[in-house]
Amino acid sequence: MTPLTKTHRTAPCTRWHLGYAAAVTAALAACSPTERDALEPVSATRSAITPCSAGSDVRNLPTSADVTSAIKDMVYRTPGPIISRFKQDGTPNPKFPSGKVVVLPFETPDFPRNPAITPGTIYSEFFPAGTLTGLTINNYFYENSWGQFQIKNGGISDWVTLSKNLKDYVGFEGDDQVPRDVLKKANINWAALDTNNDKTITPAEAQIVFLVANGYSAATRGFTSWATGSPVALSSLANVTTPNGTFTFLPKVVYIGTKKASDPAYATNPFRIESTICHELGHAFFNLPDRYAAGTCGTGATGQYDMMSNNCSWEHFTIYDKMKIGWIQPPILDAHISQCVTLPASEGSKAALVLAPPPVSASPKNEYFIVENRYKPASGCNGCMLFTPANGVFDTGLPESGLAIWWVQTGGGVNGYDDVRLIDASKGSIDPDGTTPIGGANPGYVNQGLGALYKQDGLNHILVDSTGGWSLLWFTAVSNPGYNVYAQF
Ligand SMILES: [Zn+2]
């Protein structure tokens, strides 16, 4: 690690020395975000900072020698309520989902079936892999996991016809009565999915998707028998009679609307919003939280750069979620190493970098940063598309491409989740979680849209912690968006 010895500063923020973290923090607190970005440990003027253009691939960087096992455990494990491939000790988690998905279409007198939904169209939407002419839900997960997770056909039932109107079910999308009535009739081989023959279908054994002929449903709901945080647990799916025997169902269930036959697109695009299916399965498989605010796509602390916030269009899961699920363990640096590094686009390359505050930093020890290159055209689902659109496949809803830097506070979110924020480059170096809740006057980074990613700007940037103080980490010389982005860390 490079010794922290440089001395610099300009008015109005007084002279500081990197060895005096507390003094630096105090000095920086008096500066505006713009002044902070001008403040860095480099004496060059802004215009003199040119982007760097070559350096080690982050995938080959060693983790800093003095990063403790406690920090590694916090970063790589400690997923909170998120379901990880690994237990805390690093061994495989038997509760991790198998990827099997059961799809159950049902109709009611008030919401008759869309005849375009058949076992064949359901299969085509969810399960195929390999080179295809269209998107599949499977390929979304395949790309997001860098080939480590695929969804599999756990069974597709014929249409189930209920005799009662949907509007007459009290608490639909929350109550157990609709799922019970559908499961009672659906022709699924649950015994084959119940791998340990305990008459209980666990989240590891299968996920369950109900296709609702109402044209609008998009929800995931849990049950009291498997309480796993948000969304709140509801009634029980214990001892449900099915044509295949009596089973207890523990997984959260997903409701997805299919277009009504009156919709002009009912036949050509019969599922309501394909990206939202991936969002809901993010809840069901991995217990990922909703990150939008006030129920609006693309809002909240991860803004328009996260499928768990912006499910109205195609975005990847955040690099944070991919790491907590256990698909990537980026190297951890705990100092500014003064090296230009290469960040390949994370859509196609298993590449990212974690930055932890140096041991001498006064920053809270439960905070760190993750860096990734989001480049929309790089999403090609590993060549899955016969004719990949020029602007990519599964990250096309991003407002822009560029260097994404995420701030994480372990345990800082609601319901045991971490607080995860995309640092908004357009706002400069501010207290990431602000001083008020997200809806308040000083929310920190929130509702990130155009301008949130870093690109060539001639500036140095410091990374600020939740106290508003400087973590002692900084970066500079960022290049413009591309399959490779270069920056000095
Ligand atoms: Zn959701």
GROMACS .gro file of C-alpha atoms and ligand atoms in nm:
model
  490
    1MET     CA    1   0.000   0.000   0.000
    2THR     CA    2   0.119   0.349  -0.081
    3PRO     CA    3   0.201   0.558   0.226
    4LEU     CA    4  -0.037   0.845   0.278
    5THR     CA    5   0.206   1.133   0.287
    6LYS     CA    6   0.117   1.396   0.030
    7THR     CA    7   0.038   1.742   0.155
    8HIS     CA    8  -0.190   1.977  -0.032
    9ARG     CA    9  -0.477   2.214  -0.022
   10THR     CA   10  -0.632   2.533  -0.142
   11ALA     CA   11  -0.855   2.797   0.016
   12PRO     CA   12  -1.108   2.810   0.166
   13CYS     CA   13  -1.048   2.468   0.307
   14THR     CA   14  -0.733   2.488   0.515
   15ARG     CA   15  -0.408   2.305   0.454
   16TRP     CA   16  -0.422   1.942   0.545
   17HIS     CA   17  -0.209   1.634   0.562
   18LEU     CA   18  -0.326   1.285   0.485
   19GLY     CA   19  -0.188   1.156   0.812
   20TYR     CA   20  -0.441   1.356   1.008
   21ALA     CA   21  -0.769   1.200   0.917
   22ALA     CA   22  -0.977   1.382   1.176
   23ALA     CA   23  -0.838   1.720   1.077
   24VAL     CA   24  -0.900   1.647   0.712
   25THR     CA   25  -1.255   1.540   0.785
   26ALA     CA   26  -1.317   1.860   0.977
   27ALA     CA   27  -1.167   2.070   0.702
   28LEU     CA   28  -1.369   1.899   0.432
   29ALA     CA   29  -1.691   1.940   0.625
   30ALA     CA   30  -1.664   2.315   0.565
   31CYS     CA   31  -1.639   2.270   0.189
   32SER     CA   32  -1.909   2.252  -0.072
   33PRO     CA   33  -1.927   1.935  -0.285
   34THR     CA   34  -1.763   2.124  -0.573
   35GLU     CA   35  -1.482   2.245  -0.350
   36ARG     CA   36  -1.434   1.892  -0.221
   37ASP     CA   37  -1.386   1.762  -0.570
   38ALA     CA   38  -1.121   2.027  -0.632
   39LEU     CA   39  -0.941   1.942  -0.311
   40GLU     CA   40  -0.763   1.625  -0.393
   41PRO     CA   41  -0.413   1.510  -0.308
   42VAL     CA   42  -0.284   1.622  -0.644
   43SER     CA   43  -0.155   1.969  -0.706
   44ALA     CA   44  -0.247   1.972  -1.074
   45THR     CA   45  -0.522   2.198  -1.194
   46ARG     CA   46  -0.841   2.034  -1.308
   47SER     CA   47  -0.775   2.081  -1.673
   48ALA     CA   48  -0.442   1.906  -1.634
   49ILE     CA   49  -0.600   1.580  -1.518
   50THR     CA   50  -0.624   1.372  -1.831
   51PRO     CA   51  -0.787   1.029  -1.833
   52CYS     CA   52  -0.554   0.736  -1.791
   53SER     CA   53  -0.557   0.475  -2.062
   54ALA     CA   54  -0.384   0.154  -1.955
   55GLY     CA   55  -0.330  -0.050  -1.644
   56SER     CA   56  -0.391  -0.378  -1.468
   57ASP     CA   57  -0.728  -0.540  -1.521
   58VAL     CA   58  -0.914  -0.518  -1.188
   59ARG     CA   59  -0.974  -0.893  -1.210
   60ASN     CA   60  -0.599  -0.941  -1.162
   61LEU     CA   61  -0.546  -0.693  -0.878
   62PRO     CA   62  -0.444  -0.841  -0.544
   63THR     CA   63  -0.642  -0.753  -0.236
   64SER     CA   64  -0.441  -0.517  -0.013
   65ALA     CA   65  -0.226  -0.717   0.227
   66ASP     CA   66  -0.365  -0.553   0.541
   67VAL     CA   67  -0.733  -0.614   0.463
   68THR     CA   68  -0.849  -0.819   0.761
   69SER     CA   69  -1.061  -1.130   0.750
   70ALA     CA   70  -1.328  -0.932   0.935
   71ILE     CA   71  -1.348  -0.687   0.646
   72LYS     CA   72  -1.356  -0.970   0.391
   73ASP     CA   73  -1.637  -1.137   0.584
   74MET     CA   74  -1.831  -0.814   0.597
   75VAL     CA   75  -1.787  -0.746   0.225
   76TYR     CA   76  -1.820  -1.095   0.076
   77ARG     CA   77  -2.061  -1.247   0.328
   78THR     CA   78  -2.294  -1.082   0.581
   79PRO     CA   79  -2.575  -1.064   0.326
   80GLY     CA   80  -2.844  -0.971   0.581
   81PRO     CA   81  -3.176  -1.114   0.456
   82ILE     CA   82  -3.036  -1.171   0.103
   83ILE     CA   83  -3.001  -1.540   0.019
   84SER     CA   84  -2.639  -1.614  -0.067
   85ARG     CA   85  -2.481  -1.916  -0.232
   86PHE     CA   86  -2.257  -1.934   0.072
   87LYS     CA   87  -2.308  -1.962   0.443
   88GLN     CA   88  -2.110  -1.727   0.668
   89ASP     CA   89  -1.827  -1.984   0.690
   90GLY     CA   90  -1.794  -1.996   0.312
   91THR     CA   91  -1.946  -2.339   0.262
   92PRO     CA   92  -2.240  -2.387   0.021
   93ASN     CA   93  -2.579  -2.270   0.149
   94PRO     CA   94  -2.834  -2.553   0.124
   95LYS     CA   95  -3.111  -2.291   0.120
   96PHE     CA   96  -2.985  -2.138  -0.205
   97PRO     CA   97  -3.247  -2.174  -0.481
   98SER     CA   98  -3.216  -2.458  -0.731
   99GLY     CA   99  -3.348  -2.224  -1.001
  100LYS     CA  100  -3.653  -2.441  -1.067
  101VAL     CA  101  -3.959  -2.229  -1.147
  102VAL     CA  102  -4.318  -2.356  -1.160
  103VAL     CA  103  -4.558  -2.147  -1.369
  104LEU     CA  104  -4.932  -2.162  -1.308
  105PRO     CA  105  -5.171  -1.965  -1.534
  106PHE     CA  106  -5.523  -1.916  -1.399
  107GLU     CA  107  -5.843  -1.745  -1.507
  108THR     CA  108  -6.156  -1.632  -1.329
  109PRO     CA  109  -6.503  -1.541  -1.466
  110ASP     CA  110  -6.414  -1.169  -1.442
  111PHE     CA  111  -6.068  -1.220  -1.597
  112PRO     CA  112  -6.084  -1.487  -1.870
  113ARG     CA  113  -5.767  -1.629  -2.019
  114ASN     CA  114  -5.547  -1.475  -2.284
  115PRO     CA  115  -5.553  -1.754  -2.543
  116ALA     CA  116  -5.199  -1.663  -2.652
  117ILE     CA  117  -5.070  -1.795  -2.320
  118THR     CA  118  -5.003  -2.164  -2.374
  119PRO     CA  119  -4.751  -2.404  -2.222
  120GLY     CA  120  -4.542  -2.334  -2.532
  121THR     CA  121  -4.542  -1.954  -2.500
  122ILE     CA  122  -4.477  -1.981  -2.127
  123TYR     CA  123  -4.182  -2.208  -2.192
  124SER     CA  124  -4.045  -1.971  -2.460
  125GLU     CA  125  -4.072  -1.672  -2.228
  126PHE     CA  126  -3.904  -1.824  -1.926
  127PHE     CA  127  -3.673  -2.112  -1.992
  128PRO     CA  128  -3.475  -2.137  -2.316
  129ALA     CA  129  -3.100  -2.076  -2.311
  130GLY     CA  130  -2.844  -2.048  -2.584
  131THR     CA  131  -2.871  -1.860  -2.911
  132LEU     CA  132  -3.223  -1.728  -2.962
  133THR     CA  133  -3.420  -1.470  -3.150
  134GLY     CA  134  -3.582  -1.322  -2.840
  135LEU     CA  135  -3.527  -1.244  -2.474
  136THR     CA  136  -3.585  -1.503  -2.206
  137ILE     CA  137  -3.601  -1.470  -1.830
  138ASN     CA  138  -3.343  -1.747  -1.809
  139ASN     CA  139  -3.093  -1.549  -2.017
  140TYR     CA  140  -3.135  -1.247  -1.789
  141PHE     CA  141  -3.024  -1.453  -1.489
  142TYR     CA  142  -2.758  -1.630  -1.693
  143GLU     CA  143  -2.596  -1.298  -1.790
  144ASN     CA  144  -2.634  -1.137  -1.446
  145SER     CA  145  -2.463  -1.432  -1.280
  146TRP     CA  146  -2.189  -1.464  -1.545
  147GLY     CA  147  -2.322  -1.808  -1.629
  148GLN     CA  148  -2.349  -1.928  -1.268
  149PHE     CA  149  -2.729  -1.931  -1.229
  150GLN     CA  150  -3.000  -2.046  -1.465
  151ILE     CA  151  -3.370  -2.093  -1.414
  152LYS     CA  152  -3.511  -2.433  -1.501
  153ASN     CA  153  -3.852  -2.562  -1.591
  154GLY     CA  154  -4.003  -2.699  -1.270
  155GLY     CA  155  -4.340  -2.747  -1.437
  156ILE     CA  156  -4.595  -2.550  -1.641
  157SER     CA  157  -4.956  -2.624  -1.562
  158ASP     CA  158  -5.249  -2.604  -1.800
  159TRP     CA  159  -5.483  -2.310  -1.746
  160VAL     CA  160  -5.659  -2.339  -1.412
  161THR     CA  161  -6.017  -2.210  -1.420
  162LEU     CA  162  -6.153  -2.079  -1.090
  163SER     CA  163  -6.529  -2.051  -1.048
  164LYS     CA  164  -6.515  -1.738  -0.828
  165ASN     CA  165  -6.448  -1.384  -0.954
  166LEU     CA  166  -6.107  -1.246  -0.861
  167LYS     CA  167  -6.277  -0.940  -0.715
  168ASP     CA  168  -6.460  -1.165  -0.468
  169TYR     CA  169  -6.136  -1.292  -0.313
  170VAL     CA  170  -6.056  -1.077  -0.012
  171GLY     CA  171  -5.693  -0.970  -0.001
  172PHE     CA  172  -5.577  -1.112  -0.334
  173GLU     CA  173  -5.196  -1.075  -0.365
  174GLY     CA  174  -5.160  -1.122   0.005
  175ASP     CA  175  -5.412  -1.378   0.120
  176ASP     CA  176  -5.360  -1.752   0.074
  177GLN     CA  177  -5.703  -1.826  -0.075
  178VAL     CA  178  -5.622  -1.766  -0.443
  179PRO     CA  179  -5.298  -1.968  -0.433
  180ARG     CA  180  -5.475  -2.250  -0.249
  181ASP     CA  181  -5.756  -2.263  -0.503
  182VAL     CA  182  -5.510  -2.265  -0.796
  183LEU     CA  183  -5.276  -2.520  -0.638
  184LYS     CA  184  -5.574  -2.747  -0.571
  185LYS     CA  185  -5.633  -2.785  -0.945
  186ALA     CA  186  -5.295  -2.729  -1.114
  187ASN     CA  187  -5.139  -3.037  -1.274
  188ILE     CA  188  -4.785  -3.010  -1.137
  189ASN     CA  189  -4.572  -3.300  -1.017
  190TRP     CA  190  -4.489  -3.158  -0.675
  191ALA     CA  191  -4.357  -3.493  -0.556
  192ALA     CA  192  -4.080  -3.469  -0.815
  193LEU     CA  193  -3.986  -3.120  -0.689
  194ASP     CA  194  -3.994  -3.229  -0.324
  195THR     CA  195  -3.643  -3.367  -0.338
  196ASN     CA  196  -3.628  -3.479   0.026
  197ASN     CA  197  -3.986  -3.617   0.030
  198ASP     CA  198  -4.091  -3.416   0.335
  199LYS     CA  199  -4.415  -3.297   0.171
  200THR     CA  200  -4.284  -2.942   0.197
  201ILE     CA  201  -4.179  -2.734  -0.104
  202THR     CA  202  -3.898  -2.504   0.011
  203PRO     CA  203  -3.758  -2.195  -0.162
  204ALA     CA  204  -3.452  -2.404  -0.245
  205GLU     CA  205  -3.669  -2.662  -0.423
  206ALA     CA  206  -3.884  -2.434  -0.639
  207GLN     CA  207  -4.018  -2.086  -0.698
  208ILE     CA  208  -4.384  -2.045  -0.788
  209VAL     CA  209  -4.516  -1.795  -1.043
  210PHE     CA  210  -4.891  -1.740  -1.084
  211LEU     CA  211  -4.991  -1.591  -1.418
  212VAL     CA  212  -5.300  -1.383  -1.349
  213ALA     CA  213  -5.528  -1.306  -1.645
  214ASN     CA  214  -5.600  -0.957  -1.505
  215GLY     CA  215  -5.353  -0.759  -1.716
  216TYR     CA  216  -5.179  -0.583  -1.427
  217SER     CA  217  -5.047  -0.800  -1.144
  218ALA     CA  218  -4.678  -0.765  -1.053
  219ALA     CA  219  -4.610  -0.867  -0.694
  220THR     CA  220  -4.424  -1.109  -0.471
  221ARG     CA  221  -4.573  -1.218  -0.141
  222GLY     CA  222  -4.448  -1.421   0.152
  223PHE     CA  223  -4.629  -1.639   0.400
  224THR     CA  224  -4.612  -1.675   0.777
  225SER     CA  225  -4.452  -2.015   0.747
  226TRP     CA  226  -4.140  -1.863   0.590
  227ALA     CA  227  -4.101  -1.514   0.731
  228THR     CA  228  -3.807  -1.350   0.558
  229GLY     CA  229  -3.849  -0.979   0.603
  230SER     CA  230  -3.998  -0.751   0.340
  231PRO     CA  231  -4.253  -0.794   0.186
  232VAL     CA  232  -4.427  -0.869   0.514
  233ALA     CA  233  -4.529  -1.224   0.585
  234LEU     CA  234  -4.893  -1.302   0.533
  235SER     CA  235  -5.115  -1.605   0.573
  236SER     CA  236  -4.998  -1.965   0.555
  237LEU     CA  237  -4.977  -2.206   0.263
  238ALA     CA  238  -4.954  -2.510   0.489
  239ASN     CA  239  -5.122  -2.840   0.401
  240VAL     CA  240  -5.258  -2.752   0.060
  241THR     CA  241  -5.435  -3.030  -0.124
  242THR     CA  242  -5.311  -3.072  -0.479
  243PRO     CA  243  -5.388  -3.338  -0.745
  244ASN     CA  244  -5.045  -3.477  -0.652
  245GLY     CA  245  -5.092  -3.501  -0.273
  246THR     CA  246  -5.092  -3.261   0.021
  247PHE     CA  247  -4.798  -3.021   0.044
  248THR     CA  248  -4.688  -2.723   0.246
  249PHE     CA  249  -4.547  -2.439   0.036
  250LEU     CA  250  -4.282  -2.215   0.190
  251PRO     CA  251  -4.154  -2.001  -0.101
  252LYS     CA  252  -4.270  -1.651  -0.160
  253VAL     CA  253  -4.501  -1.656  -0.459
  254VAL     CA  254  -4.493  -1.426  -0.761
  255TYR     CA  255  -4.800  -1.285  -0.936
  256ILE     CA  256  -4.755  -1.168  -1.294
  257GLY     CA  257  -5.037  -1.030  -1.505
  258THR     CA  258  -5.090  -1.154  -1.857
  259LYS     CA  259  -5.239  -0.916  -2.109
  260LYS     CA  260  -5.612  -0.934  -2.151
  261ALA     CA  261  -5.748  -1.051  -2.486
  262SER     CA  262  -5.867  -0.692  -2.541
  263ASP     CA  263  -5.507  -0.563  -2.534
  264PRO     CA  264  -5.377  -0.496  -2.888
  265ALA     CA  265  -5.051  -0.670  -2.796
  266TYR     CA  266  -5.213  -0.969  -2.626
  267ALA     CA  267  -5.090  -1.220  -2.884
  268THR     CA  268  -4.750  -1.081  -2.983
  269ASN     CA  269  -4.631  -0.985  -2.632
  270PRO     CA  270  -4.869  -1.157  -2.391
  271PHE     CA  271  -4.676  -1.096  -2.065
  272ARG     CA  272  -4.723  -0.764  -1.896
  273ILE     CA  273  -4.368  -0.636  -1.839
  274GLU     CA  274  -4.092  -0.889  -1.895
  275SER     CA  275  -3.833  -0.696  -1.694
  276THR     CA  276  -4.070  -0.695  -1.397
  277ILE     CA  277  -4.077  -1.075  -1.400
  278CYS     CA  278  -3.701  -1.064  -1.333
  279HIS     CA  279  -3.754  -0.807  -1.056
  280GLU     CA  280  -4.015  -1.025  -0.887
  281LEU     CA  281  -3.795  -1.333  -0.920
  282GLY     CA  282  -3.516  -1.127  -0.758
  283HIS     CA  283  -3.743  -1.112  -0.451
  284ALA     CA  284  -3.847  -1.477  -0.477
  285PHE     CA  285  -3.506  -1.636  -0.540
  286PHE     CA  286  -3.274  -1.416  -0.337
  287ASN     CA  287  -3.495  -1.211  -0.107
  288LEU     CA  288  -3.364  -0.891  -0.266
  289PRO     CA  289  -3.549  -0.584  -0.134
  290ASP     CA  290  -3.749  -0.327  -0.324
  291ARG     CA  291  -3.533  -0.018  -0.359
  292TYR     CA  292  -3.769   0.222  -0.532
  293ALA     CA  293  -3.923   0.498  -0.324
  294ALA     CA  294  -4.294   0.580  -0.322
  295GLY     CA  295  -4.375   0.296  -0.560
  296THR     CA  296  -4.226   0.464  -0.866
  297CYS     CA  297  -3.979   0.291  -1.098
  298GLY     CA  298  -3.626   0.432  -1.097
  299THR     CA  299  -3.649   0.623  -0.768
  300GLY     CA  300  -3.485   0.562  -0.430
  301ALA     CA  301  -3.124   0.514  -0.329
  302THR     CA  302  -3.023   0.319  -0.639
  303GLY     CA  303  -3.233   0.522  -0.882
  304GLN     CA  304  -3.247   0.416  -1.244
  305TYR     CA  305  -2.946   0.181  -1.219
  306ASP     CA  306  -3.096  -0.119  -1.040
  307MET     CA  307  -3.353  -0.382  -1.141
  308MET     CA  308  -3.480  -0.378  -0.782
  309SER     CA  309  -3.560  -0.010  -0.823
  310ASN     CA  310  -3.620   0.040  -1.195
  311ASN     CA  311  -3.810  -0.270  -1.301
  312CYS     CA  312  -4.012  -0.084  -1.565
  313SER     CA  313  -3.720  -0.128  -1.806
  314TRP     CA  314  -3.418  -0.355  -1.846
  315GLU     CA  315  -3.137  -0.308  -1.596
  316HIS     CA  316  -2.899  -0.551  -1.438
  317PHE     CA  317  -2.902  -0.621  -1.067
  318THR     CA  318  -2.648  -0.402  -0.885
  319ILE     CA  319  -2.292  -0.528  -0.844
  320TYR     CA  320  -2.368  -0.519  -0.470
  321ASP     CA  321  -2.648  -0.774  -0.510
  322LYS     CA  322  -2.434  -0.993  -0.738
  323MET     CA  323  -2.161  -0.993  -0.473
  324LYS     CA  324  -2.395  -1.068  -0.184
  325ILE     CA  325  -2.563  -1.350  -0.379
  326GLY     CA  326  -2.213  -1.491  -0.418
  327TRP     CA  327  -2.147  -1.456  -0.791
  328ILE     CA  328  -1.838  -1.233  -0.758
  329GLN     CA  329  -1.567  -1.156  -0.504
  330PRO     CA  330  -1.385  -0.848  -0.629
  331PRO     CA  331  -1.042  -0.759  -0.491
  332ILE     CA  332  -1.050  -0.520  -0.195
  333LEU     CA  333  -0.817  -0.219  -0.184
  334ASP     CA  334  -0.786  -0.023   0.139
  335ALA     CA  335  -0.568   0.260   0.012
  336HIS     CA  336  -0.522   0.482  -0.289
  337ILE     CA  337  -0.261   0.281  -0.481
  338SER     CA  338  -0.193   0.553  -0.742
  339GLN     CA  339  -0.239   0.307  -1.029
  340CYS     CA  340  -0.443   0.332  -1.343
  341VAL     CA  341  -0.662   0.022  -1.364
  342THR     CA  342  -0.880  -0.129  -1.636
  343LEU     CA  343  -1.245  -0.200  -1.559
  344PRO     CA  344  -1.409  -0.422  -1.823
  345ALA     CA  345  -1.787  -0.378  -1.852
  346SER     CA  346  -1.957  -0.571  -1.575
  347GLU     CA  347  -2.246  -0.686  -1.798
  348GLY     CA  348  -2.012  -0.919  -1.980
  349SER     CA  349  -1.708  -0.950  -1.752
  350LYS     CA  350  -1.696  -1.065  -1.392
  351ALA     CA  351  -1.510  -0.747  -1.297
  352ALA     CA  352  -1.543  -0.500  -1.010
  353LEU     CA  353  -1.338  -0.342  -0.735
  354VAL     CA  354  -1.413  -0.294  -0.366
  355LEU     CA  355  -1.263   0.004  -0.182
  356ALA     CA  356  -1.252  -0.010   0.197
  357PRO     CA  357  -1.137   0.290   0.404
  358PRO     CA  358  -0.771   0.260   0.511
  359PRO     CA  359  -0.704   0.140   0.868
  360VAL     CA  360  -0.609   0.497   0.968
  361SER     CA  361  -0.934   0.638   0.836
  362ALA     CA  362  -1.184   0.774   1.086
  363SER     CA  363  -1.470   0.641   0.873
  364PRO     CA  364  -1.719   0.399   1.029
  365LYS     CA  365  -1.587   0.045   0.990
  366ASN     CA  366  -1.913  -0.088   0.845
  367GLU     CA  367  -1.889   0.117   0.524
  368TYR     CA  368  -1.721   0.049   0.192
  369PHE     CA  369  -1.751   0.123  -0.180
  370ILE     CA  370  -1.789  -0.094  -0.492
  371VAL     CA  371  -1.681   0.019  -0.839
  372GLU     CA  372  -1.807  -0.126  -1.170
  373ASN     CA  373  -1.816  -0.023  -1.535
  374ARG     CA  374  -2.174  -0.022  -1.663
  375TYR     CA  375  -2.171  -0.013  -2.041
  376LYS     CA  376  -2.509  -0.072  -2.205
  377PRO     CA  377  -2.385  -0.222  -2.535
  378ALA     CA  378  -2.184  -0.481  -2.338
  379SER     CA  379  -2.502  -0.664  -2.243
  380GLY     CA  380  -2.521  -0.934  -2.507
  381CYS     CA  381  -2.631  -1.223  -2.281
  382ASN     CA  382  -2.314  -1.405  -2.376
  383GLY     CA  383  -2.407  -1.402  -2.741
  384CYS     CA  384  -2.754  -1.540  -2.672
  385MET     CA  385  -2.921  -1.317  -2.931
  386LEU     CA  386  -2.906  -1.396  -3.299
  387PHE     CA  387  -2.913  -1.023  -3.370
  388THR     CA  388  -2.807  -0.832  -3.061
  389PRO     CA  389  -2.934  -0.475  -3.070
  390ALA     CA  390  -2.647  -0.228  -3.104
  391ASN     CA  391  -2.729  -0.077  -2.767
  392GLY     CA  392  -2.731  -0.407  -2.580
  393VAL     CA  393  -2.993  -0.637  -2.432
  394PHE     CA  394  -3.041  -0.645  -2.053
  395ASP     CA  395  -2.898  -0.307  -1.943
  396THR     CA  396  -3.069  -0.088  -2.200
  397GLY     CA  397  -3.280   0.099  -1.946
  398LEU     CA  398  -2.978   0.274  -1.793
  399PRO     CA  399  -2.985   0.648  -1.851
  400GLU     CA  400  -2.619   0.633  -1.955
  401SER     CA  401  -2.304   0.425  -1.947
  402GLY     CA  402  -2.001   0.499  -1.729
  403LEU     CA  403  -1.824   0.423  -1.403
  404ALA     CA  404  -2.070   0.335  -1.127
  405ILE     CA  405  -1.954   0.372  -0.766
  406TRP     CA  406  -2.174   0.234  -0.491
  407TRP     CA  407  -2.158   0.322  -0.122
  408VAL     CA  408  -2.255   0.046   0.122
  409GLN     CA  409  -2.332   0.070   0.492
  410THR     CA  410  -2.359  -0.278   0.640
  411GLY     CA  411  -2.687  -0.313   0.831
  412GLY     CA  412  -2.778   0.048   0.752
  413GLY     CA  413  -3.099  -0.021   0.564
  414VAL     CA  414  -3.446  -0.125   0.677
  415ASN     CA  415  -3.541  -0.478   0.786
  416GLY     CA  416  -3.177  -0.581   0.833
  417TYR     CA  417  -3.068  -0.496   0.479
  418ASP     CA  418  -2.761  -0.286   0.405
  419ASP     CA  419  -2.798   0.073   0.291
  420VAL     CA  420  -2.681   0.075  -0.072
  421ARG     CA  421  -2.649   0.400  -0.266
  422LEU     CA  422  -2.523   0.483  -0.610
  423ILE     CA  423  -2.293   0.781  -0.568
  424ASP     CA  424  -2.438   1.048  -0.796
  425ALA     CA  425  -2.149   1.205  -0.987
  426SER     CA  426  -2.368   1.503  -1.076
  427LYS     CA  427  -2.400   1.589  -0.705
  428GLY     CA  428  -2.030   1.565  -0.621
  429SER     CA  429  -1.883   1.423  -0.299
  430ILE     CA  430  -2.155   1.458  -0.037
  431ASP     CA  431  -2.266   1.259   0.267
  432PRO     CA  432  -2.405   0.953   0.085
  433ASP     CA  433  -2.704   0.889   0.312
  434GLY     CA  434  -2.765   1.255   0.396
  435THR     CA  435  -2.902   1.367   0.727
  436THR     CA  436  -3.271   1.295   0.673
  437PRO     CA  437  -3.475   1.000   0.544
  438ILE     CA  438  -3.496   0.967   0.167
  439GLY     CA  439  -3.814   1.173   0.152
  440GLY     CA  440  -3.662   1.453   0.365
  441ALA     CA  441  -3.477   1.776   0.295
  442ASN     CA  442  -3.125   1.627   0.289
  443PRO     CA  443  -3.161   1.272   0.161
  444GLY     CA  444  -2.808   1.213   0.028
  445TYR     CA  445  -2.787   1.027  -0.301
  446VAL     CA  446  -3.135   0.946  -0.427
  447ASN     CA  447  -3.333   0.919  -0.755
  448GLN     CA  448  -3.013   0.890  -0.960
  449GLY     CA  449  -3.065   0.946  -1.331
  450LEU     CA  450  -2.868   1.100  -1.613
  451GLY     CA  451  -2.528   1.225  -1.492
  452ALA     CA  452  -2.492   0.980  -1.205
  453LEU     CA  453  -2.207   0.779  -1.356
  454TYR     CA  454  -1.848   0.901  -1.369
  455LYS     CA  455  -1.678   0.970  -1.700
  456GLN     CA  456  -1.393   1.191  -1.823
  457ASP     CA  457  -1.432   1.520  -1.634
  458GLY     CA  458  -1.081   1.639  -1.548
  459LEU     CA  459  -1.157   1.613  -1.176
  460ASN     CA  460  -1.030   1.429  -0.872
  461HIS     CA  461  -1.297   1.281  -0.651
  462ILE     CA  462  -1.297   1.191  -0.284
  463LEU     CA  463  -1.518   0.919  -0.135
  464VAL     CA  464  -1.718   1.045   0.160
  465ASP     CA  465  -1.865   0.835   0.443
  466SER     CA  466  -2.196   0.859   0.628
  467THR     CA  467  -2.058   1.115   0.876
  468GLY     CA  468  -1.987   1.349   0.587
  469GLY     CA  469  -1.614   1.292   0.643
  470TRP     CA  470  -1.354   1.184   0.393
  471SER     CA  471  -1.277   0.811   0.393
  472LEU     CA  472  -0.918   0.888   0.274
  473LEU     CA  473  -1.006   0.706  -0.051
  474TRP     CA  474  -1.007   0.898  -0.376
  475PHE     CA  475  -0.990   0.842  -0.749
  476THR     CA  476  -0.906   1.038  -1.059
  477ALA     CA  477  -0.833   1.033  -1.433
  478VAL     CA  478  -1.157   0.852  -1.527
  479SER     CA  479  -1.193   0.778  -1.897
  480ASN     CA  480  -1.508   0.798  -2.108
  481PRO     CA  481  -1.763   0.513  -2.131
  482GLY     CA  482  -1.659   0.204  -2.325
  483TYR     CA  483  -1.611  -0.170  -2.302
  484ASN     CA  484  -1.312  -0.079  -2.088
  485VAL     CA  485  -1.309   0.219  -1.854
  486TYR     CA  486  -0.981   0.334  -1.702
  487ALA     CA  487  -0.935   0.523  -1.379
  488GLN     CA  488  -0.671   0.575  -1.115
  489PHE     CA  489  -0.749   0.441  -0.769
  490ZN      ZN  490  -4.062  -0.551  -0.591
   0.00000   0.00000   0.00000
